[in-house]
mmCIF file with all atom_site columns, C-alpha atoms in Angstrom:
data_model
loop_
_atom_site.group_PDB
_atom_site.id
_atom_site.type_symbol
_atom_site.label_atom_id
_atom_site.label_alt_id
_atom_site.label_comp_id
_atom_site.label_asym_id
_atom_site.label_entity_id
_atom_site.label_seq_id
_atom_site.pdbx_PDB_ins_code
_atom_site.Cartn_x
_atom_site.Cartn_y
_atom_site.Cartn_z
_atom_site.occupancy
_atom_site.B_iso_or_equiv
_atom_site.pdbx_formal_charge
_atom_site.auth_seq_id
_atom_site.auth_comp_id
_atom_site.auth_asym_id
_atom_site.auth_atom_id
_atom_site.pdbx_PDB_model_num
ATOM 1   C CA . THR A 1 1   ? 3.171   166.950 152.279 1.00 97.00 ? 1   THR A CA 1
ATOM 2   C CA . VAL A 1 2   ? -0.293  165.424 152.278 1.00 98.00 ? 2   VAL A CA 1
ATOM 3   C CA . THR A 1 3   ? -2.468  164.499 155.241 1.00 98.00 ? 3   THR A CA 1
ATOM 4   C CA . GLN A 1 4   ? -5.968  163.125 155.127 1.00 97.00 ? 4   GLN A CA 1
ATOM 5   C CA . HIS A 1 5   ? -8.917  162.811 157.477 1.00 97.00 ? 5   HIS A CA 1
ATOM 6   C CA . TYR A 1 6   ? -12.039 160.818 156.730 1.00 97.00 ? 6   TYR A CA 1
ATOM 7   C CA . ALA A 1 7   ? -15.182 162.001 158.551 1.00 97.00 ? 7   ALA A CA 1
ATOM 8   C CA . ALA A 1 8   ? -17.446 158.940 158.444 1.00 96.00 ? 8   ALA A CA 1
ATOM 9   C CA . ASP A 1 9   ? -20.482 160.757 159.863 1.00 97.00 ? 9   ASP A CA 1
ATOM 10  C CA . ALA A 1 10  ? -20.323 163.434 157.126 1.00 97.00 ? 10  ALA A CA 1
ATOM 11  C CA . LYS A 1 11  ? -19.083 160.976 154.459 1.00 96.00 ? 11  LYS A CA 1
ATOM 12  C CA . GLN A 1 12  ? -16.284 163.420 153.624 1.00 96.00 ? 12  GLN A CA 1
ATOM 13  C CA . LEU A 1 13  ? -12.579 163.123 152.989 1.00 97.00 ? 13  LEU A CA 1
ATOM 14  C CA . HIS A 1 14  ? -10.498 166.170 153.926 1.00 98.00 ? 14  HIS A CA 1
ATOM 15  C CA . LEU A 1 15  ? -7.176  166.264 152.111 1.00 98.00 ? 15  LEU A CA 1
ATOM 16  C CA . THR A 1 16  ? -4.659  168.874 153.251 1.00 98.00 ? 16  THR A CA 1
ATOM 17  C CA . ILE A 1 17  ? -1.690  169.613 151.013 1.00 98.00 ? 17  ILE A CA 1
ATOM 18  C CA . GLN A 1 18  ? 1.262   171.733 152.118 1.00 97.00 ? 18  GLN A CA 1
ATOM 19  C CA . GLN A 1 19  ? 4.033   172.868 149.825 1.00 96.00 ? 19  GLN A CA 1
ATOM 20  C CA . SER A 1 20  ? 7.453   174.254 150.581 1.00 93.00 ? 20  SER A CA 1
ATOM 21  C CA . CYS A 1 21  ? 10.410  175.255 148.471 1.00 89.00 ? 21  CYS A CA 1
ATOM 22  C CA . PRO A 1 22  ? 13.862  175.543 150.071 1.00 88.00 ? 22  PRO A CA 1
ATOM 23  C CA . PRO A 1 23  ? 15.670  178.890 149.919 1.00 89.00 ? 23  PRO A CA 1
ATOM 24  C CA . THR A 1 24  ? 18.230  179.538 147.208 1.00 90.00 ? 24  THR A CA 1
ATOM 25  C CA . PRO A 1 25  ? 20.979  182.175 146.990 1.00 91.00 ? 25  PRO A CA 1
ATOM 26  C CA . ASN A 1 26  ? 19.503  185.670 146.714 1.00 91.00 ? 26  ASN A CA 1
ATOM 27  C CA . GLN A 1 27  ? 16.003  184.295 147.358 1.00 90.00 ? 27  GLN A CA 1
ATOM 28  C CA . PRO A 1 28  ? 15.689  183.174 150.985 1.00 90.00 ? 28  PRO A CA 1
ATOM 29  C CA . VAL A 1 29  ? 11.865  183.237 150.931 1.00 89.00 ? 29  VAL A CA 1
ATOM 30  C CA . LYS A 1 30  ? 9.939   181.477 148.187 1.00 89.00 ? 30  LYS A CA 1
ATOM 31  C CA . GLN A 1 31  ? 6.381   182.209 147.154 1.00 91.00 ? 31  GLN A CA 1
ATOM 32  C CA . ALA A 1 32  ? 3.920   179.362 146.763 1.00 93.00 ? 32  ALA A CA 1
ATOM 33  C CA . LEU A 1 33  ? 4.024   177.682 143.377 1.00 94.00 ? 33  LEU A CA 1
ATOM 34  C CA . HIS A 1 34  ? 1.086   176.624 141.238 1.00 96.00 ? 34  HIS A CA 1
ATOM 35  C CA . ILE A 1 35  ? 1.150   172.838 141.438 1.00 96.00 ? 35  ILE A CA 1
ATOM 36  C CA . PRO A 1 36  ? -1.439  170.793 139.526 1.00 97.00 ? 36  PRO A CA 1
ATOM 37  C CA . VAL A 1 37  ? -2.253  167.664 141.521 1.00 97.00 ? 37  VAL A CA 1
ATOM 38  C CA . LYS A 1 38  ? -4.284  165.154 139.522 1.00 96.00 ? 38  LYS A CA 1
ATOM 39  C CA . LEU A 1 39  ? -6.224  162.930 141.892 1.00 96.00 ? 39  LEU A CA 1
ATOM 40  C CA . GLY A 1 40  ? -8.364  159.823 141.762 1.00 96.00 ? 40  GLY A CA 1
ATOM 41  C CA . LEU A 1 41  ? -10.081 157.863 144.516 1.00 97.00 ? 41  LEU A CA 1
ATOM 42  C CA . LEU A 1 42  ? -10.363 154.095 144.829 1.00 97.00 ? 42  LEU A CA 1
ATOM 43  C CA . ASN A 1 43  ? -13.088 152.190 146.662 1.00 96.00 ? 43  ASN A CA 1
ATOM 44  C CA . GLN A 1 44  ? -12.152 149.433 149.101 1.00 94.00 ? 44  GLN A CA 1
ATOM 45  C CA . ASP A 1 45  ? -12.846 146.811 146.403 1.00 94.00 ? 45  ASP A CA 1
ATOM 46  C CA . GLY A 1 46  ? -10.364 148.466 144.010 1.00 93.00 ? 46  GLY A CA 1
ATOM 47  C CA . SER A 1 47  ? -12.982 150.079 141.782 1.00 94.00 ? 47  SER A CA 1
ATOM 48  C CA . THR A 1 48  ? -12.855 153.756 140.849 1.00 94.00 ? 48  THR A CA 1
ATOM 49  C CA . ALA A 1 49  ? -14.760 156.022 143.240 1.00 94.00 ? 49  ALA A CA 1
ATOM 50  C CA . THR A 1 50  ? -16.530 159.097 141.969 1.00 93.00 ? 50  THR A CA 1
ATOM 51  C CA . VAL A 1 51  ? -14.756 162.271 143.033 1.00 95.00 ? 51  VAL A CA 1
ATOM 52  C CA . ARG A 1 52  ? -17.353 164.791 144.232 1.00 93.00 ? 52  ARG A CA 1
ATOM 53  C CA . MET A 1 53  ? -16.419 168.358 145.129 1.00 91.00 ? 53  MET A CA 1
ATOM 54  C CA . ARG A 1 54  ? -18.791 171.331 145.336 1.00 86.00 ? 54  ARG A CA 1
ATOM 55  C CA . ASN A 1 55  ? -21.546 169.636 143.288 1.00 82.00 ? 55  ASN A CA 1
ATOM 56  C CA . ASN A 1 56  ? -19.114 168.520 140.568 1.00 87.00 ? 56  ASN A CA 1
ATOM 57  C CA . SER A 1 57  ? -18.265 164.884 139.986 1.00 90.00 ? 57  SER A CA 1
ATOM 58  C CA . ALA A 1 58  ? -15.745 163.000 137.849 1.00 93.00 ? 58  ALA A CA 1
ATOM 59  C CA . THR A 1 59  ? -13.548 159.924 137.958 1.00 93.00 ? 59  THR A CA 1
ATOM 60  C CA . GLU A 1 60  ? -10.504 162.126 138.557 1.00 94.00 ? 60  GLU A CA 1
ATOM 61  C CA . VAL A 1 61  ? -9.852  165.818 139.131 1.00 96.00 ? 61  VAL A CA 1
ATOM 62  C CA . THR A 1 62  ? -6.911  168.199 139.017 1.00 95.00 ? 62  THR A CA 1
ATOM 63  C CA . LEU A 1 63  ? -6.509  170.160 142.212 1.00 96.00 ? 63  LEU A CA 1
ATOM 64  C CA . ASN A 1 64  ? -4.794  173.520 141.802 1.00 96.00 ? 64  ASN A CA 1
ATOM 65  C CA . LEU A 1 65  ? -2.464  174.011 144.722 1.00 97.00 ? 65  LEU A CA 1
ATOM 66  C CA . THR A 1 66  ? -1.591  177.718 144.719 1.00 97.00 ? 66  THR A CA 1
ATOM 67  C CA . GLU A 1 67  ? -1.056  178.436 148.417 1.00 97.00 ? 67  GLU A CA 1
ATOM 68  C CA . ALA A 1 68  ? 1.402   177.149 151.021 1.00 96.00 ? 68  ALA A CA 1
ATOM 69  C CA . GLU A 1 69  ? -1.412  175.042 152.499 1.00 97.00 ? 69  GLU A CA 1
ATOM 70  C CA . GLN A 1 70  ? -4.847  174.137 151.169 1.00 98.00 ? 70  GLN A CA 1
ATOM 71  C CA . THR A 1 71  ? -7.542  171.706 152.252 1.00 98.00 ? 71  THR A CA 1
ATOM 72  C CA . PHE A 1 72  ? -9.786  170.033 149.693 1.00 97.00 ? 72  PHE A CA 1
ATOM 73  C CA . VAL A 1 73  ? -13.046 168.342 150.712 1.00 97.00 ? 73  VAL A CA 1
ATOM 74  C CA . PHE A 1 74  ? -14.501 165.374 148.834 1.00 96.00 ? 74  PHE A CA 1
ATOM 75  C CA . GLU A 1 75  ? -18.123 164.538 149.502 1.00 95.00 ? 75  GLU A CA 1
ATOM 76  C CA . ASP A 1 76  ? -20.590 161.648 149.470 1.00 94.00 ? 76  ASP A CA 1
ATOM 77  C CA . LEU A 1 77  ? -18.064 158.899 150.255 1.00 95.00 ? 77  LEU A CA 1
ATOM 78  C CA . PRO A 1 78  ? -19.793 156.070 152.185 1.00 95.00 ? 78  PRO A CA 1
ATOM 79  C CA . THR A 1 79  ? -16.410 154.525 153.103 1.00 95.00 ? 79  THR A CA 1
ATOM 80  C CA . GLN A 1 80  ? -12.895 155.896 153.263 1.00 96.00 ? 80  GLN A CA 1
ATOM 81  C CA . PRO A 1 81  ? -11.329 155.759 149.807 1.00 97.00 ? 81  PRO A CA 1
ATOM 82  C CA . VAL A 1 82  ? -7.683  155.207 148.957 1.00 97.00 ? 82  VAL A CA 1
ATOM 83  C CA . VAL A 1 83  ? -6.212  158.353 147.437 1.00 97.00 ? 83  VAL A CA 1
ATOM 84  C CA . SER A 1 84  ? -4.220  158.189 144.195 1.00 97.00 ? 84  SER A CA 1
ATOM 85  C CA . LEU A 1 85  ? -2.202  161.423 143.865 1.00 96.00 ? 85  LEU A CA 1
ATOM 86  C CA . LEU A 1 86  ? -0.125  162.964 141.069 1.00 95.00 ? 86  LEU A CA 1
ATOM 87  C CA . ARG A 1 87  ? -1.776  160.754 138.482 1.00 95.00 ? 87  ARG A CA 1
ATOM 88  C CA . GLY A 1 88  ? -0.139  160.882 135.083 1.00 91.00 ? 88  GLY A CA 1
ATOM 89  C CA . PHE A 1 89  ? 2.866   162.466 136.842 1.00 90.00 ? 89  PHE A CA 1
ATOM 90  C CA . SER A 1 90  ? 0.897   165.731 136.931 1.00 93.00 ? 90  SER A CA 1
ATOM 91  C CA . ALA A 1 91  ? 3.669   167.651 138.723 1.00 94.00 ? 91  ALA A CA 1
ATOM 92  C CA . PRO A 1 92  ? 7.398   167.004 139.209 1.00 92.00 ? 92  PRO A CA 1
ATOM 93  C CA . VAL A 1 93  ? 7.386   167.253 143.008 1.00 94.00 ? 93  VAL A CA 1
ATOM 94  C CA . ASN A 1 94  ? 8.524   165.177 145.968 1.00 93.00 ? 94  ASN A CA 1
ATOM 95  C CA . LEU A 1 95  ? 5.392   163.866 147.636 1.00 94.00 ? 95  LEU A CA 1
ATOM 96  C CA . ASN A 1 96  ? 5.406   163.093 151.355 1.00 95.00 ? 96  ASN A CA 1
ATOM 97  C CA . MET A 1 97  ? 2.429   161.106 152.572 1.00 96.00 ? 97  MET A CA 1
ATOM 98  C CA . GLU A 1 98  ? 2.401   158.472 155.266 1.00 95.00 ? 98  GLU A CA 1
ATOM 99  C CA . ARG A 1 99  ? 0.961   155.237 153.930 1.00 96.00 ? 99  ARG A CA 1
ATOM 100 C CA . SER A 1 100 ? 0.769   151.801 155.499 1.00 95.00 ? 100 SER A CA 1
ATOM 101 C CA . LEU A 1 101 ? 2.198   148.711 153.823 1.00 95.00 ? 101 LEU A CA 1
ATOM 102 C CA . GLU A 1 102 ? -1.367  147.561 153.191 1.00 95.00 ? 102 GLU A CA 1
ATOM 103 C CA . GLU A 1 103 ? -2.322  150.816 151.497 1.00 96.00 ? 103 GLU A CA 1
ATOM 104 C CA . LEU A 1 104 ? 0.763   150.744 149.261 1.00 96.00 ? 104 LEU A CA 1
ATOM 105 C CA . ALA A 1 105 ? 0.079   147.110 148.350 1.00 96.00 ? 105 ALA A CA 1
ATOM 106 C CA . PHE A 1 106 ? -3.528  148.032 147.565 1.00 96.00 ? 106 PHE A CA 1
ATOM 107 C CA . LEU A 1 107 ? -2.392  150.816 145.182 1.00 96.00 ? 107 LEU A CA 1
ATOM 108 C CA . LEU A 1 108 ? 0.125   148.450 143.570 1.00 93.00 ? 108 LEU A CA 1
ATOM 109 C CA . ARG A 1 109 ? -2.659  145.948 142.893 1.00 92.00 ? 109 ARG A CA 1
ATOM 110 C CA . HIS A 1 110 ? -5.530  148.266 141.949 1.00 93.00 ? 110 HIS A CA 1
ATOM 111 C CA . ASP A 1 111 ? -4.495  151.753 140.830 1.00 93.00 ? 111 ASP A CA 1
ATOM 112 C CA . SER A 1 112 ? -5.349  152.307 137.168 1.00 90.00 ? 112 SER A CA 1
ATOM 113 C CA . ASP A 1 113 ? -2.585  154.915 136.906 1.00 92.00 ? 113 ASP A CA 1
ATOM 114 C CA . THR A 1 114 ? 0.562   153.025 135.923 1.00 88.00 ? 114 THR A CA 1
ATOM 115 C CA . PHE A 1 115 ? 2.970   155.602 137.348 1.00 89.00 ? 115 PHE A CA 1
ATOM 116 C CA . ASN A 1 116 ? 1.227   155.513 140.727 1.00 92.00 ? 116 ASN A CA 1
ATOM 117 C CA . ARG A 1 117 ? 1.163   151.722 140.688 1.00 91.00 ? 117 ARG A CA 1
ATOM 118 C CA . TRP A 1 118 ? 4.915   151.712 140.023 1.00 90.00 ? 118 TRP A CA 1
ATOM 119 C CA . GLU A 1 119 ? 5.539   154.355 142.724 1.00 93.00 ? 119 GLU A CA 1
ATOM 120 C CA . ALA A 1 120 ? 3.484   152.373 145.260 1.00 94.00 ? 120 ALA A CA 1
ATOM 121 C CA . GLY A 1 121 ? 5.607   149.307 144.506 1.00 93.00 ? 121 GLY A CA 1
ATOM 122 C CA . GLN A 1 122 ? 8.816   151.296 145.022 1.00 94.00 ? 122 GLN A CA 1
ATOM 123 C CA . GLN A 1 123 ? 7.609   152.731 148.336 1.00 95.00 ? 123 GLN A CA 1
ATOM 124 C CA . LEU A 1 124 ? 6.371   149.330 149.502 1.00 95.00 ? 124 LEU A CA 1
ATOM 125 C CA . ALA A 1 125 ? 9.733   147.709 148.723 1.00 94.00 ? 125 ALA A CA 1
ATOM 126 C CA . CYS A 1 126 ? 11.673  150.523 150.422 1.00 95.00 ? 126 CYS A CA 1
ATOM 127 C CA . GLN A 1 127 ? 9.594   150.363 153.608 1.00 95.00 ? 127 GLN A CA 1
ATOM 128 C CA . ILE A 1 128 ? 10.056  146.606 153.806 1.00 95.00 ? 128 ILE A CA 1
ATOM 129 C CA . ILE A 1 129 ? 13.792  146.774 153.076 1.00 94.00 ? 129 ILE A CA 1
ATOM 130 C CA . PHE A 1 130 ? 14.291  149.458 155.745 1.00 95.00 ? 130 PHE A CA 1
ATOM 131 C CA . GLY A 1 131 ? 12.298  147.318 158.179 1.00 93.00 ? 131 GLY A CA 1
ATOM 132 C CA . LEU A 1 132 ? 14.511  144.333 157.406 1.00 94.00 ? 132 LEU A CA 1
ATOM 133 C CA . MET A 1 133 ? 17.611  146.483 157.939 1.00 95.00 ? 133 MET A CA 1
ATOM 134 C CA . THR A 1 134 ? 16.294  147.509 161.357 1.00 95.00 ? 134 THR A CA 1
ATOM 135 C CA . ASP A 1 135 ? 15.565  143.862 162.195 1.00 93.00 ? 135 ASP A CA 1
ATOM 136 C CA . LEU A 1 136 ? 19.098  142.878 161.165 1.00 94.00 ? 136 LEU A CA 1
ATOM 137 C CA . GLN A 1 137 ? 20.656  145.674 163.242 1.00 95.00 ? 137 GLN A CA 1
ATOM 138 C CA . ASN A 1 138 ? 18.631  144.574 166.267 1.00 95.00 ? 138 ASN A CA 1
ATOM 139 C CA . GLY A 1 139 ? 19.469  140.889 165.883 1.00 94.00 ? 139 GLY A CA 1
ATOM 140 C CA . ARG A 1 140 ? 15.948  139.829 164.925 1.00 94.00 ? 140 ARG A CA 1
ATOM 141 C CA . ALA A 1 141 ? 15.276  137.057 162.423 1.00 93.00 ? 141 ALA A CA 1
ATOM 142 C CA . LEU A 1 142 ? 14.674  138.308 158.893 1.00 92.00 ? 142 LEU A CA 1
ATOM 143 C CA . GLN A 1 143 ? 11.258  137.533 157.473 1.00 90.00 ? 143 GLN A CA 1
ATOM 144 C CA . LEU A 1 144 ? 9.739   139.002 154.327 1.00 88.00 ? 144 LEU A CA 1
ATOM 145 C CA . ASP A 1 145 ? 6.319   140.523 154.942 1.00 89.00 ? 145 ASP A CA 1
ATOM 146 C CA . GLU A 1 146 ? 3.426   138.597 153.352 1.00 91.00 ? 146 GLU A CA 1
ATOM 147 C CA . VAL A 1 147 ? 1.893   141.920 152.245 1.00 92.00 ? 147 VAL A CA 1
ATOM 148 C CA . MET A 1 148 ? 4.726   142.364 149.756 1.00 90.00 ? 148 MET A CA 1
ATOM 149 C CA . ILE A 1 149 ? 4.607   138.776 148.554 1.00 91.00 ? 149 ILE A CA 1
ATOM 150 C CA . ASP A 1 150 ? 0.851   138.963 147.921 1.00 92.00 ? 150 ASP A CA 1
ATOM 151 C CA . ALA A 1 151 ? 1.091   142.345 146.180 1.00 90.00 ? 151 ALA A CA 1
ATOM 152 C CA . TYR A 1 152 ? 3.838   141.281 143.796 1.00 88.00 ? 152 TYR A CA 1
ATOM 153 C CA . ARG A 1 153 ? 2.111   137.931 143.169 1.00 90.00 ? 153 ARG A CA 1
ATOM 154 C CA . SER A 1 154 ? -0.912  139.949 142.044 1.00 87.00 ? 154 SER A CA 1
ATOM 155 C CA . VAL A 1 155 ? 1.237   142.085 139.724 1.00 85.00 ? 155 VAL A CA 1
ATOM 156 C CA . VAL A 1 156 ? 2.975   139.090 138.165 1.00 84.00 ? 156 VAL A CA 1
ATOM 157 C CA . SER A 1 157 ? -0.265  137.179 137.610 1.00 85.00 ? 157 SER A CA 1
ATOM 158 C CA . GLY A 1 158 ? -2.247  140.215 136.421 1.00 77.00 ? 158 GLY A CA 1
ATOM 159 C CA . SER A 1 159 ? -2.587  141.573 132.938 1.00 72.00 ? 159 SER A CA 1
ATOM 160 C CA . PHE A 1 160 ? -1.850  145.240 132.413 1.00 64.00 ? 160 PHE A CA 1
ATOM 161 C CA . ASP A 1 161 ? -1.977  147.300 129.242 1.00 65.00 ? 161 ASP A CA 1
ATOM 162 C CA . ASP A 1 162 ? 1.226   149.201 130.015 1.00 63.00 ? 162 ASP A CA 1
ATOM 163 C CA . LEU A 1 163 ? 4.060   146.931 131.132 1.00 59.00 ? 163 LEU A CA 1
ATOM 164 C CA . SER A 1 164 ? 6.692   149.688 131.112 1.00 59.00 ? 164 SER A CA 1
ATOM 165 C CA . TYR A 1 165 ? 6.202   150.358 134.831 1.00 50.00 ? 165 TYR A CA 1
ATOM 166 C CA . GLN A 1 166 ? 6.047   146.719 135.945 1.00 48.00 ? 166 GLN A CA 1
#
């Protein structure tokens, strides 16, 4: 589970990651696993943001999650970036992170990581479908959200090197 907090005055992004592993027979309590979490940051215009941590900088980093909960601080960010997690499918885990439709559409349009772009599209579609199901159950008129239409229009009209996730 991932939560984030952007401190505009300090130009820092605080990313907290919690891990849990359900009990299994003969092992009711699980120790924290070592989970590599490859991360990239995107600027509001879709360009790649520089990831700065403890005087190191790169276009992407691998965070080593080794405890049940850890907070990572990214520095020198003039605006809140969009976080791209588990790039290159860096770990086979279930990721829980609340994201708005707009944020998912943004990742679908701009993330350079093809797996994350595909995953953002799946999450976007699921959120919209579940919303439509709720509307139907409550007798409201069904209307497809423009956010989804615009995002998929961008995908269809764009050119990508790896079409396997499209």
